[in-house]
mmCIF file of C-alpha atoms and ligand atoms in Angstrom:
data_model
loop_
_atom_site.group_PDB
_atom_site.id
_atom_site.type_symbol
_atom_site.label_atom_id
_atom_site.label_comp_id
_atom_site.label_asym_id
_atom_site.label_seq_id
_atom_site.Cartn_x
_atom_site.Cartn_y
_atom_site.Cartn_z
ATOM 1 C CA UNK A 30 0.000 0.000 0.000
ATOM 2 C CA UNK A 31 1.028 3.284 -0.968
ATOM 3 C CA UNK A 32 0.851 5.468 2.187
ATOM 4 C CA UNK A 33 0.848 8.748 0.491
ATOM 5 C CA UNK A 34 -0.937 7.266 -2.806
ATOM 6 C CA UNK A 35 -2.284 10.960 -4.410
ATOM 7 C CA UNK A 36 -5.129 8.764 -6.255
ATOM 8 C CA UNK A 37 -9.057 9.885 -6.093
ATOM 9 C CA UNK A 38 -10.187 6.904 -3.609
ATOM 10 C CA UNK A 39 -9.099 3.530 -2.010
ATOM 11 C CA UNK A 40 -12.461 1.123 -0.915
ATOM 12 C CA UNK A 41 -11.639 -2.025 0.531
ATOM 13 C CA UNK A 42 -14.005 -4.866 1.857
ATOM 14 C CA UNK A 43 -13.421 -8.449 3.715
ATOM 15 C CA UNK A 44 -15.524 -11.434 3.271
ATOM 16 C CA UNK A 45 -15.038 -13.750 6.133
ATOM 17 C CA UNK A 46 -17.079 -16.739 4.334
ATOM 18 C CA UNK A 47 -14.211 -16.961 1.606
ATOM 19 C CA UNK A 48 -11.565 -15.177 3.129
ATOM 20 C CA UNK A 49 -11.192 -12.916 0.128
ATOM 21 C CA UNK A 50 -10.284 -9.215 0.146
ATOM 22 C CA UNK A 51 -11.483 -7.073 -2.534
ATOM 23 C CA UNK A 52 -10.000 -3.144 -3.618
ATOM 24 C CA UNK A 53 -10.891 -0.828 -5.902
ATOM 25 C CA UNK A 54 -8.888 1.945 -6.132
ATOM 26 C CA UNK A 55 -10.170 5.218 -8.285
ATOM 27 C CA UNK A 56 -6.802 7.202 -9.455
ATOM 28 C CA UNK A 57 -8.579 9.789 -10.998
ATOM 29 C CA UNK A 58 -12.158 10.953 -12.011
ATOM 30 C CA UNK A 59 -10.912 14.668 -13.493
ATOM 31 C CA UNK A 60 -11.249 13.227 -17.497
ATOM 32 C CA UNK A 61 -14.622 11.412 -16.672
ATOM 33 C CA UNK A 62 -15.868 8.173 -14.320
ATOM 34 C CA UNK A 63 -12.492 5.998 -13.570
ATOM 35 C CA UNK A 64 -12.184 2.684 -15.896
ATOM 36 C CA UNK A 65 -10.279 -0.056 -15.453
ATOM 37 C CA UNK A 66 -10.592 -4.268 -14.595
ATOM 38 C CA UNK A 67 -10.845 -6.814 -12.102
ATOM 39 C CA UNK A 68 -7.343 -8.579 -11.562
ATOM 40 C CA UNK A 69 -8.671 -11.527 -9.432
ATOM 41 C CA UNK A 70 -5.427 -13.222 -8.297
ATOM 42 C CA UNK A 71 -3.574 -13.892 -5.086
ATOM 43 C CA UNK A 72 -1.322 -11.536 -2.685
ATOM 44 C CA UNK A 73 1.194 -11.987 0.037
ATOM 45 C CA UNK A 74 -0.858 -9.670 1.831
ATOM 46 C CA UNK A 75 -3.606 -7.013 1.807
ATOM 47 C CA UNK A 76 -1.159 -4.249 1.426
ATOM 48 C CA UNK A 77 0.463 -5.806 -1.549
ATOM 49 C CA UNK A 78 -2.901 -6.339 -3.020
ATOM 50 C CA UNK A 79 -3.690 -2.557 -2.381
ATOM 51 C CA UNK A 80 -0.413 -1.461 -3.644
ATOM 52 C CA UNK A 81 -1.392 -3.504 -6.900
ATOM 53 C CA UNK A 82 -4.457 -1.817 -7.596
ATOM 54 C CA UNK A 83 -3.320 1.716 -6.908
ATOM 55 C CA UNK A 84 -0.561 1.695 -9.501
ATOM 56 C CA UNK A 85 -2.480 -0.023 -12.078
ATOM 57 C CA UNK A 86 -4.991 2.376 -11.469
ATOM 58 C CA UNK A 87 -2.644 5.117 -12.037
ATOM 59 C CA UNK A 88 -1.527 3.325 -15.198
ATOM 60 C CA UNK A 89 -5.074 3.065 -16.450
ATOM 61 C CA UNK A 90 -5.217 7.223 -16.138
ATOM 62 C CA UNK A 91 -2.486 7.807 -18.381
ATOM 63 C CA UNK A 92 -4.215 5.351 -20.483
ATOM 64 C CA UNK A 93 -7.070 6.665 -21.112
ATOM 65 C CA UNK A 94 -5.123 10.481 -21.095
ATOM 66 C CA UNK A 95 -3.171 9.574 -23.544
ATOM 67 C CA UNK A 96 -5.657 8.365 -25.762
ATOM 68 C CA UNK A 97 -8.168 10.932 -25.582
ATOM 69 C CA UNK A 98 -10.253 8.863 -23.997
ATOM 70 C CA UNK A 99 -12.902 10.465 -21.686
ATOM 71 C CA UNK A 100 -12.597 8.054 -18.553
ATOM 72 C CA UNK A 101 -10.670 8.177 -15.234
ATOM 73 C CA UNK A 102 -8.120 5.576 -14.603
ATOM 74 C CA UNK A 103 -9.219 3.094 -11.791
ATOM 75 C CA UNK A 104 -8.939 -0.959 -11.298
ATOM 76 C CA UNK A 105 -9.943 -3.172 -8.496
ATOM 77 C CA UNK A 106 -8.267 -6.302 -7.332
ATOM 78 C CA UNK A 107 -9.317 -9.377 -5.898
ATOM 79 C CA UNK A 108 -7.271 -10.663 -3.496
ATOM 80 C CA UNK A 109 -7.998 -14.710 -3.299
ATOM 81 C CA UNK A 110 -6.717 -17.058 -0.865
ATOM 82 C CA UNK A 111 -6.321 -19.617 -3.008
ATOM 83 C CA UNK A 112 -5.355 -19.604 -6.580
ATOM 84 C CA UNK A 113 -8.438 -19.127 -8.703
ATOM 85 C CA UNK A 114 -8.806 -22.357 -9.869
ATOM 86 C CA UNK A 115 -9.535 -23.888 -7.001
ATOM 87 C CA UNK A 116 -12.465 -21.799 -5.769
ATOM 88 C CA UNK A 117 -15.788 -23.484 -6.263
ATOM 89 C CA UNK A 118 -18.285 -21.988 -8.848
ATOM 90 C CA UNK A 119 -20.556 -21.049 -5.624
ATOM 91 C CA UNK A 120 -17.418 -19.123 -4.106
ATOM 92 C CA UNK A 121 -16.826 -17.345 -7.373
ATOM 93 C CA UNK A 122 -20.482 -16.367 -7.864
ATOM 94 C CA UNK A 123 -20.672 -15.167 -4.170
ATOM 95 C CA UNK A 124 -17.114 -12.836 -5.055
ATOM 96 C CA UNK A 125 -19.046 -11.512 -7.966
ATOM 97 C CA UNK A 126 -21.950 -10.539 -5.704
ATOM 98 C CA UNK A 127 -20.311 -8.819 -3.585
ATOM 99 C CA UNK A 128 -17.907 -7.340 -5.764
ATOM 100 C CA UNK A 129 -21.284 -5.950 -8.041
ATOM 101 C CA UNK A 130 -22.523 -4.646 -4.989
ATOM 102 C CA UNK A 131 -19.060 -2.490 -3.977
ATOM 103 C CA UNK A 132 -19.005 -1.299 -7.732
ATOM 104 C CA UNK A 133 -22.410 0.009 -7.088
ATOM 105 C CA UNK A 134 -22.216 1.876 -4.109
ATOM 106 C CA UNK A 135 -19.422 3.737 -5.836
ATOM 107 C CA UNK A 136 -22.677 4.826 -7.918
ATOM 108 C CA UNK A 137 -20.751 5.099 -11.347
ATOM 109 C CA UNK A 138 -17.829 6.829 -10.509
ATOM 110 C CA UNK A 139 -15.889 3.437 -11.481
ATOM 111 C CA UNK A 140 -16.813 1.113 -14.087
ATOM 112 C CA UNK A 141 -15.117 -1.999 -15.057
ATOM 113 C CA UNK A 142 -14.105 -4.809 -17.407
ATOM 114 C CA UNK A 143 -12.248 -8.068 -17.754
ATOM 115 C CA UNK A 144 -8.751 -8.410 -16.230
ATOM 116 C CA UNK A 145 -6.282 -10.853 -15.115
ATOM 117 C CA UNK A 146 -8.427 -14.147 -14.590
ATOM 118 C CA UNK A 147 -11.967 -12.174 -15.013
ATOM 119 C CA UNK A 148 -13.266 -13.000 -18.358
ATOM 120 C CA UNK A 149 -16.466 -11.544 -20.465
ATOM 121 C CA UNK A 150 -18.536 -14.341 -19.115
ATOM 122 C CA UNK A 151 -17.356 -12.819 -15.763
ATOM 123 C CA UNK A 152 -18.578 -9.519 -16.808
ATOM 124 C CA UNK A 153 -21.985 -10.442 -17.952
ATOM 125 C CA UNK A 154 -22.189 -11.687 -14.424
ATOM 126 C CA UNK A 155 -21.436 -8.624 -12.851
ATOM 127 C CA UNK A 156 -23.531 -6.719 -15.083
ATOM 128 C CA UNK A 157 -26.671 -8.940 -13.890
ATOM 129 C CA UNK A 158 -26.290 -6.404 -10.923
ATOM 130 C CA UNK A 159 -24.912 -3.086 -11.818
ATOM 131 C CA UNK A 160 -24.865 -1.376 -15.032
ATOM 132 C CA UNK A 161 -21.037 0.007 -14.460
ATOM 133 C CA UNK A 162 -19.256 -2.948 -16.526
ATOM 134 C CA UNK A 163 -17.369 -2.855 -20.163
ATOM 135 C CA UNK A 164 -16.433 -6.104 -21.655
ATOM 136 C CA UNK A 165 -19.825 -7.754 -21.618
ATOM 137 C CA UNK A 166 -19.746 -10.952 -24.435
ATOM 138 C CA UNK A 167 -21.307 -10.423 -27.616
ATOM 139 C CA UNK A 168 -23.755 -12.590 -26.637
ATOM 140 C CA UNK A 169 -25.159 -10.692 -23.674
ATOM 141 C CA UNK A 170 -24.694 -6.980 -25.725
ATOM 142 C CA UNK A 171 -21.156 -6.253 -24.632
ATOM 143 C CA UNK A 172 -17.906 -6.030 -27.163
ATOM 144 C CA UNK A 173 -16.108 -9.340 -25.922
ATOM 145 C CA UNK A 174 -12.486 -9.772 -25.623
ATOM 146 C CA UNK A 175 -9.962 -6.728 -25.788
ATOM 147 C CA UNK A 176 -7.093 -9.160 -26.442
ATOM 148 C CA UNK A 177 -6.949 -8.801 -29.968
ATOM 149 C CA UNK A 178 -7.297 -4.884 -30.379
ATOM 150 C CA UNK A 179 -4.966 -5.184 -27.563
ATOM 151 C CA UNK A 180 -2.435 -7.406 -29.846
ATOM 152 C CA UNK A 181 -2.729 -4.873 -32.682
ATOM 153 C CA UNK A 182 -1.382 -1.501 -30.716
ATOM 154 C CA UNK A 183 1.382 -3.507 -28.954
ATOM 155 C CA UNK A 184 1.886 -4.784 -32.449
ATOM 156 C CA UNK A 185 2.012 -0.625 -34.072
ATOM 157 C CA UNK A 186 4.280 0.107 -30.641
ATOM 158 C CA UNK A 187 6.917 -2.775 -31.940
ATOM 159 C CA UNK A 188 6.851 -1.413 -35.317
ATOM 160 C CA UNK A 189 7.323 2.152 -34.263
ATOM 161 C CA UNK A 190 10.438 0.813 -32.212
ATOM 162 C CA UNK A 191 11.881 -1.647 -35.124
ATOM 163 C CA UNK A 192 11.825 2.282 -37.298
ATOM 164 C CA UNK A 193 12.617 4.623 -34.498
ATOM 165 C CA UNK A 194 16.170 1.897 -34.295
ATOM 166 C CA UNK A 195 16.672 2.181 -37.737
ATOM 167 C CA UNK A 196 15.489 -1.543 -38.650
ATOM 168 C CA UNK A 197 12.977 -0.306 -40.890
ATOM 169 C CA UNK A 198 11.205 -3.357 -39.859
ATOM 170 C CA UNK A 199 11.173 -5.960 -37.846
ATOM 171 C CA UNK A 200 11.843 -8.764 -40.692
ATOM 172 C CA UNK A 201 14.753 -11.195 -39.262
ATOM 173 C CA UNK A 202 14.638 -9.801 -35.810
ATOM 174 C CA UNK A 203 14.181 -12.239 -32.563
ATOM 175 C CA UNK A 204 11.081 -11.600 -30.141
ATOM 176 C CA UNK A 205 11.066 -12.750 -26.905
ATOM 177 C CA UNK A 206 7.558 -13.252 -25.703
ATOM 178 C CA UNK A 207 6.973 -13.507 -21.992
ATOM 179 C CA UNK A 208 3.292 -14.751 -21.483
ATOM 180 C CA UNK A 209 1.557 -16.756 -25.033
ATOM 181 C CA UNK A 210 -2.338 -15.749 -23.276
ATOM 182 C CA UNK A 211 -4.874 -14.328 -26.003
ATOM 183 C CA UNK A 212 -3.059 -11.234 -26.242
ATOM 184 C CA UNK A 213 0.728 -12.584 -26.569
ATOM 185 C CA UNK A 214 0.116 -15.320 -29.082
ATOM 186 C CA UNK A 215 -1.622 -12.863 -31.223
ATOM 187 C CA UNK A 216 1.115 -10.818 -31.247
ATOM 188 C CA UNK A 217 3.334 -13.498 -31.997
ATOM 189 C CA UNK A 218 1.447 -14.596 -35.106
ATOM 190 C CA UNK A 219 1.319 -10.726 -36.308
ATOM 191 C CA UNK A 220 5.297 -10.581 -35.434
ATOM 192 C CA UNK A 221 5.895 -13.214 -37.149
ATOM 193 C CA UNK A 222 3.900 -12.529 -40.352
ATOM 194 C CA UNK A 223 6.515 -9.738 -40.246
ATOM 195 C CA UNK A 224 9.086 -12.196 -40.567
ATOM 196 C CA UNK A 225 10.365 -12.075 -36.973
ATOM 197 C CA UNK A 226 11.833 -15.076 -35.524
ATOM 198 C CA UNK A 227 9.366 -16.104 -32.640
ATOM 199 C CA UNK A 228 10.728 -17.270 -29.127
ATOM 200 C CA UNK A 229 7.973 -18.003 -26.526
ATOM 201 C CA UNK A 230 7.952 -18.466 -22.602
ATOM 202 C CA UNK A 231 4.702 -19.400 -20.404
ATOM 203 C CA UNK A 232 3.774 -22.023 -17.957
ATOM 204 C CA UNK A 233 1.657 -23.520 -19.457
ATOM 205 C CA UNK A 234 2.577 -27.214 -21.337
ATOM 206 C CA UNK A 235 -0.846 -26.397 -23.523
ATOM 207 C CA UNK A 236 0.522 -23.257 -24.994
ATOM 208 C CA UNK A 237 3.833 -24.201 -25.755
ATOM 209 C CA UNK A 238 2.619 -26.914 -27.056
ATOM 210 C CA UNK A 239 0.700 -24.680 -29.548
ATOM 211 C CA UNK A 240 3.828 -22.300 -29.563
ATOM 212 C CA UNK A 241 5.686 -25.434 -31.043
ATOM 213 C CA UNK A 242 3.216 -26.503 -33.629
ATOM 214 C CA UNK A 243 3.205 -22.791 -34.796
ATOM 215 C CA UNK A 244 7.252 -23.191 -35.136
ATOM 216 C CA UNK A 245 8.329 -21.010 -32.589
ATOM 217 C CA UNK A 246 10.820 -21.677 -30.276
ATOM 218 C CA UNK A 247 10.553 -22.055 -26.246
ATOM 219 C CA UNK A 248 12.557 -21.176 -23.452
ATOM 220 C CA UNK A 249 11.765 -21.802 -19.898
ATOM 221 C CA UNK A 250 10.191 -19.459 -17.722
ATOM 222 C CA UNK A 251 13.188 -19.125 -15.757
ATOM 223 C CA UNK A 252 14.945 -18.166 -18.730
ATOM 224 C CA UNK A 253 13.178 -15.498 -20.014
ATOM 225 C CA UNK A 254 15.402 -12.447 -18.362
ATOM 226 C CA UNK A 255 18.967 -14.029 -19.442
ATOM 227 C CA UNK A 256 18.013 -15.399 -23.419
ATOM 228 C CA UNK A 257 19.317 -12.567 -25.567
ATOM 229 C CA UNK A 258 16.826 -11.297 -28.448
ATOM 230 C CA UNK A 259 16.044 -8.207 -30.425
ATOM 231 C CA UNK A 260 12.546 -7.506 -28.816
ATOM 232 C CA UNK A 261 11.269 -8.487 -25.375
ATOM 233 C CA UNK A 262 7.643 -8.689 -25.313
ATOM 234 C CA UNK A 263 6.215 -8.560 -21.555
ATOM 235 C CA UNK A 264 2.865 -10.055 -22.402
ATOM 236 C CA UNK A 265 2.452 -11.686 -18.694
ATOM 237 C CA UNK A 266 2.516 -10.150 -14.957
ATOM 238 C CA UNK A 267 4.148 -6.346 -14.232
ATOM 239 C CA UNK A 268 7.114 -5.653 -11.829
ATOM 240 C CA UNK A 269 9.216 -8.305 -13.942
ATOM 241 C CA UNK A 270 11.719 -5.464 -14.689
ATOM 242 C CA UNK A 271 13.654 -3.752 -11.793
ATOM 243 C CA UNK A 272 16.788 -1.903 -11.717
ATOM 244 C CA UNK A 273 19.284 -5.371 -11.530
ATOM 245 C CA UNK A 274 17.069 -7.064 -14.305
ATOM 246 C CA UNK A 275 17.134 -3.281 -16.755
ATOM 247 C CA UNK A 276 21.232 -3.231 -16.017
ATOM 248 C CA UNK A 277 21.201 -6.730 -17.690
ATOM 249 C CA UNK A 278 18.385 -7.383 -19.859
ATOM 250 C CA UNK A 279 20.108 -8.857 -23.037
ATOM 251 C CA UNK A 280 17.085 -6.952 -25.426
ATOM 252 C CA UNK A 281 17.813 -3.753 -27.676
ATOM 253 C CA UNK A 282 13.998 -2.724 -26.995
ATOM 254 C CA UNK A 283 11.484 -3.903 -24.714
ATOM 255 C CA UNK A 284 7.662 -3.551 -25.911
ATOM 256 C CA UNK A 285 5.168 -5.227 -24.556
ATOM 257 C CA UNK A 286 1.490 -5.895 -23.224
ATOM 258 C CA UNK A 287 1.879 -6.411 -19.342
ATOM 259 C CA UNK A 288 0.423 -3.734 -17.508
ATOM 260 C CA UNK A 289 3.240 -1.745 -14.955
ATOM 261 C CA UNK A 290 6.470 -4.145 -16.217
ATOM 262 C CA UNK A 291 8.820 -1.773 -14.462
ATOM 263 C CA UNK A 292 9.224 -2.677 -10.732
ATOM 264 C CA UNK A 293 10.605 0.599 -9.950
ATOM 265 C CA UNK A 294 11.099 4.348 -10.425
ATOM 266 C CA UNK A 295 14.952 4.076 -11.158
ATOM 267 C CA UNK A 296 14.232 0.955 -14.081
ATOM 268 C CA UNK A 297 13.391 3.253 -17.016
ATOM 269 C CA UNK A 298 16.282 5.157 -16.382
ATOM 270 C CA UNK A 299 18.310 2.542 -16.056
ATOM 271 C CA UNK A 300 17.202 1.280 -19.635
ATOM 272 C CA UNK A 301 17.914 4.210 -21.340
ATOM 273 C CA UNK A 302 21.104 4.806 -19.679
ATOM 274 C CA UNK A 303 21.739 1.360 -21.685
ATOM 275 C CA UNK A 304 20.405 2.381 -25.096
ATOM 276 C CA UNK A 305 17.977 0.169 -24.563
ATOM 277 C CA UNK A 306 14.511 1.113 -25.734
ATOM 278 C CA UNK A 307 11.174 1.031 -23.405
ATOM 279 C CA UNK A 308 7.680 1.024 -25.290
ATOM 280 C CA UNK A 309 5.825 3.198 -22.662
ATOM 281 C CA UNK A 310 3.409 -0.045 -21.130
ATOM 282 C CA UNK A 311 0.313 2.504 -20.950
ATOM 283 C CA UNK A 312 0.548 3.701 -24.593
ATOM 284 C CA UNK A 313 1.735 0.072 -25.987
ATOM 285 C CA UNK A 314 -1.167 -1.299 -24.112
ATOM 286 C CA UNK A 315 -3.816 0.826 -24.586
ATOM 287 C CA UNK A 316 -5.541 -1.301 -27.552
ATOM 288 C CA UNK A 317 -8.088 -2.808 -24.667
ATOM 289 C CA UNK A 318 -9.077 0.374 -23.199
ATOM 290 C CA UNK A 319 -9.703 2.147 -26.761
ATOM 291 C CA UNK A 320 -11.592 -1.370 -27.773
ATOM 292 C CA UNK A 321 -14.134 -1.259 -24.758
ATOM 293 C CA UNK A 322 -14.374 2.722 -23.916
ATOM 294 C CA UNK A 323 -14.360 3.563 -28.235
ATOM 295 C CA UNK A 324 -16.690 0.871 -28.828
ATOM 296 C CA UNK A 325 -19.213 0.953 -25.269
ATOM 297 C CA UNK A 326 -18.629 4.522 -24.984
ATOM 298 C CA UNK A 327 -18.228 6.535 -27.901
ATOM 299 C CA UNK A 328 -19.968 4.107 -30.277
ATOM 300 C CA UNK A 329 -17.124 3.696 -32.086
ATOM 301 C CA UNK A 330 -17.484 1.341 -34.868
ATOM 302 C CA UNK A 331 -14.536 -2.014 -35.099
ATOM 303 C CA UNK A 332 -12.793 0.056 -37.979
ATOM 304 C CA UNK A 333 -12.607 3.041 -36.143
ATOM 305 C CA UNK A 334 -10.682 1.133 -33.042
ATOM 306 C CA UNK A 335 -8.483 -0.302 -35.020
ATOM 307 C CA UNK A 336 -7.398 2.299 -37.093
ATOM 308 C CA UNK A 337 -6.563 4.355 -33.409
ATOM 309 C CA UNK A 338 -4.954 0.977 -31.987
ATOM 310 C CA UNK A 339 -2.808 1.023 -35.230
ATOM 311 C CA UNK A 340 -2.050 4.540 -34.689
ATOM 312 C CA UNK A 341 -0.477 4.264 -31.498
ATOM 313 C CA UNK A 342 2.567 3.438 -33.038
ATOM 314 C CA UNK A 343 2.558 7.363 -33.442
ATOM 315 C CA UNK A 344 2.390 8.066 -29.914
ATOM 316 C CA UNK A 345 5.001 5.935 -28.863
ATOM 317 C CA UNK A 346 7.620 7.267 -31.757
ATOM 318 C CA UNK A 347 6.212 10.683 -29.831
ATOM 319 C CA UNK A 348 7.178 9.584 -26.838
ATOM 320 C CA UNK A 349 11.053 8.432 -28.494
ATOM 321 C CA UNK A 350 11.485 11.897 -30.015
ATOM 322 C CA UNK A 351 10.429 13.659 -26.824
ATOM 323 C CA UNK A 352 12.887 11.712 -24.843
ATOM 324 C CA UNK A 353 15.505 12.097 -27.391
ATOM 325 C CA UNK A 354 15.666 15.784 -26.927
ATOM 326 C CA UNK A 355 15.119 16.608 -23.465
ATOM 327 C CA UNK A 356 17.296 13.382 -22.711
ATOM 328 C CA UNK A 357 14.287 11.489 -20.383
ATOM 329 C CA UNK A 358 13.186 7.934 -19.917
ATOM 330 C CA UNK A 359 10.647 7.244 -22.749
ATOM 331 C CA UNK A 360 8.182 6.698 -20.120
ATOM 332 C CA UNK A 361 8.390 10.400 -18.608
ATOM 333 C CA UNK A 362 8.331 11.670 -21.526
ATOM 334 C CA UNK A 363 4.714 9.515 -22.240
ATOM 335 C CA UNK A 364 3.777 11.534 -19.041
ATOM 336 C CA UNK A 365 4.121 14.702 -20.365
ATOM 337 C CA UNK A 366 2.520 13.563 -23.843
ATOM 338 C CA UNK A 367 -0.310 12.244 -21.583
ATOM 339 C CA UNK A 368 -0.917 15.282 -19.442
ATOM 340 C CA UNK A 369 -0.918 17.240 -22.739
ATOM 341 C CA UNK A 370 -3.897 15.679 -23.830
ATOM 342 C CA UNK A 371 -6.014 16.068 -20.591
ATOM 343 C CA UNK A 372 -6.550 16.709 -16.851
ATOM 344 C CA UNK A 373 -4.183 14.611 -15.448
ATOM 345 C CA UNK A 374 -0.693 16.094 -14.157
ATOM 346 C CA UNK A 375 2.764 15.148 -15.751
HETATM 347 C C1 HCI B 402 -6.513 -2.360 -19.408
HETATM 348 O O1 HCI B 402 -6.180 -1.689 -20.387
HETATM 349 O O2 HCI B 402 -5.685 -2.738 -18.591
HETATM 350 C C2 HCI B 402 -7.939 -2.678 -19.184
HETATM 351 C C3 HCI B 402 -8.828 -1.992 -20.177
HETATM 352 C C4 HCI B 402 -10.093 -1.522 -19.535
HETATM 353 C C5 HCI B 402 -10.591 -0.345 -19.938
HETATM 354 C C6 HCI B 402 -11.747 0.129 -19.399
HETATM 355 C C7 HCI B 402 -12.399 -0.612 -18.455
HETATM 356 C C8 HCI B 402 -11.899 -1.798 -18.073
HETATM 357 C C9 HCI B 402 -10.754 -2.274 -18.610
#
């Protein structure tokens, strides 16, 4: 927990029948109600949990800021006892409940969507209760998965990165992908349609054992922070990155889909020091948010996302020019491009 977080609000609840403790932390509400998902996952402890939520909801400001978007950045977390496959379907449906009901007394002032281990069928659920949810299925009236709009701006961030280091593109180049979910093997196929050779990590035997039918090549989980490659994708969990890990990191760029990959304040710096490049997470990223706030929102129509997911490949190269001249992480200088384009200080 961040003592002296300068976010909007921090609501926390217990529920002694599961032993779960849920968060939802509102960063900001200056641009318009504060957006962002439900992580459901476990924590060491209810600080760490709250700690979570507050910088991802700080992440999800600059999000939607730098997009245009008119949302707040917000996200709620929650914190499981036991990993999320082993709660009962009753235990989950009783977390919904209350978490629908905690969402609602914040009367609108945070809406949500589908996050780490919440899915759209998770979302329909919610929305059986309050009206504040994004990410409904198709089905049910919602706009489904974000993964794939998602895929497509991390994909415009890599190709903005292969140009801005004078590749041109990012034929013969190696990509390191940390995390083969919906949103990292999409990339991978769109990576390597571009002719990029393809290395995948994840834990799971299922999707490397896609990964190898596709003819990519794996390397262990433990491996992922020592194998050398052009690209490194961070598709999984944040806070993989910290100072030690930037001082080493064998990668000429790192561009990814992970939420919050650096683990500290020092990290970007510590890239850049190296010449190596950082793909700002919250512009890189932002595919999801412009899929289920452009199209839920705005009534944005599919061609209209994608054409601004594709274009945020123009941001980031922003971002890489800014930092060029005034000699700043790429990631401060995002800030500044984000507080340019709305409420929310640099
Ligand atoms: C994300 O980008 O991390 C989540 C996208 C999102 C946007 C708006 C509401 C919920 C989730």
């Amino acid at each position: 927990m961040i003592d002296e977080w300068p976010g909007a609000s921090t609501v926390g609840r217990f529920d002694p029948e599961t032993g779960v403790q849920f968060v939802i932390c509102l960063d900001s509400i200056l641009n318009g109600p504060a957006a962002g998902g439900t992580r459901a996952t476990h924590y060491a402890d209810r600080a760490s949990a709250i700690e979570d939520a507050q910088r991802l909801a700080g992440a999800m400001t600059l999000k939607m800021a730098v997009c245009g978007l008119p949302m707040g950045g917000g996200k709620s977390v929650i914190s499981l006892p036991v990993p999320r496959e082993q709660l009962t379907s009753r235990e989950w449906e009783r977390i919904l409940a209350i978490h629908a009901e905690n969402i609602e007394m914040l009367g609108g002032n945070y809406w949500t969507g589908p996050d780490v281990n919440t899915t759209s069928a998770d979302m329909d659920v919610l929305a059986g209760k309050t009206r504040y949810v994004f990410g409904r299925s198709e089905a049910a009236g919602g706009v489904g998965s974000s993964a794939p709009t998602t895929a497509l701006g991390v994909h415009s961030a890599m190709r903005a990165t292969a140009a801005h280091l004078g590749w041109g593109t990012l034929d013969g180049r190696t990509v390191l992908i940390q995390g083969v979910g919906a949103v990292g093997a999409d990339l991978a196929s769109r990576v390597a349609d571009d002719g990029a050779r393809v290395i995948v990590a994840d834990p799971s035997p299922a999707r490397l054992a896609e990964a190898e039918r596709r003819g990519y090549a794996v390397v262990s989980t433990s491996d992922v922070l020592t194998t050398p490659c052009d690209v490194f994708a961070p598709c999984a969990l944040g806070g993989i990155i910290d100072s030690s890990v930037a001082a080493t990191l064998p990668a000429h760029a790192v561009v990814g889909a992970a939420n919050n990959p650096l683990a500290d304040a020092t990290a970007s710096q510590v890239l850049a020091d190296r010449g190596v490049v950082f793909a700002p997470d919250f512009v890189a990223n932002a595919g999801g948010a412009l899929h289920l706030v452009g199209r839920e929102v705005l009534g944005w129509g599919a061609e209209e996302v994608d054409a601004r997911a594709a274009g945020l490949g123009k941001i980031i190269k922003a971002a890489y020019d800014l930092a060029d001249r005034e000699r700043i992480p790429t990631d401060a200088a995002a800030r500044f491009i984000a507080a340019g384009r709305s409420a929310v200080p640099a």
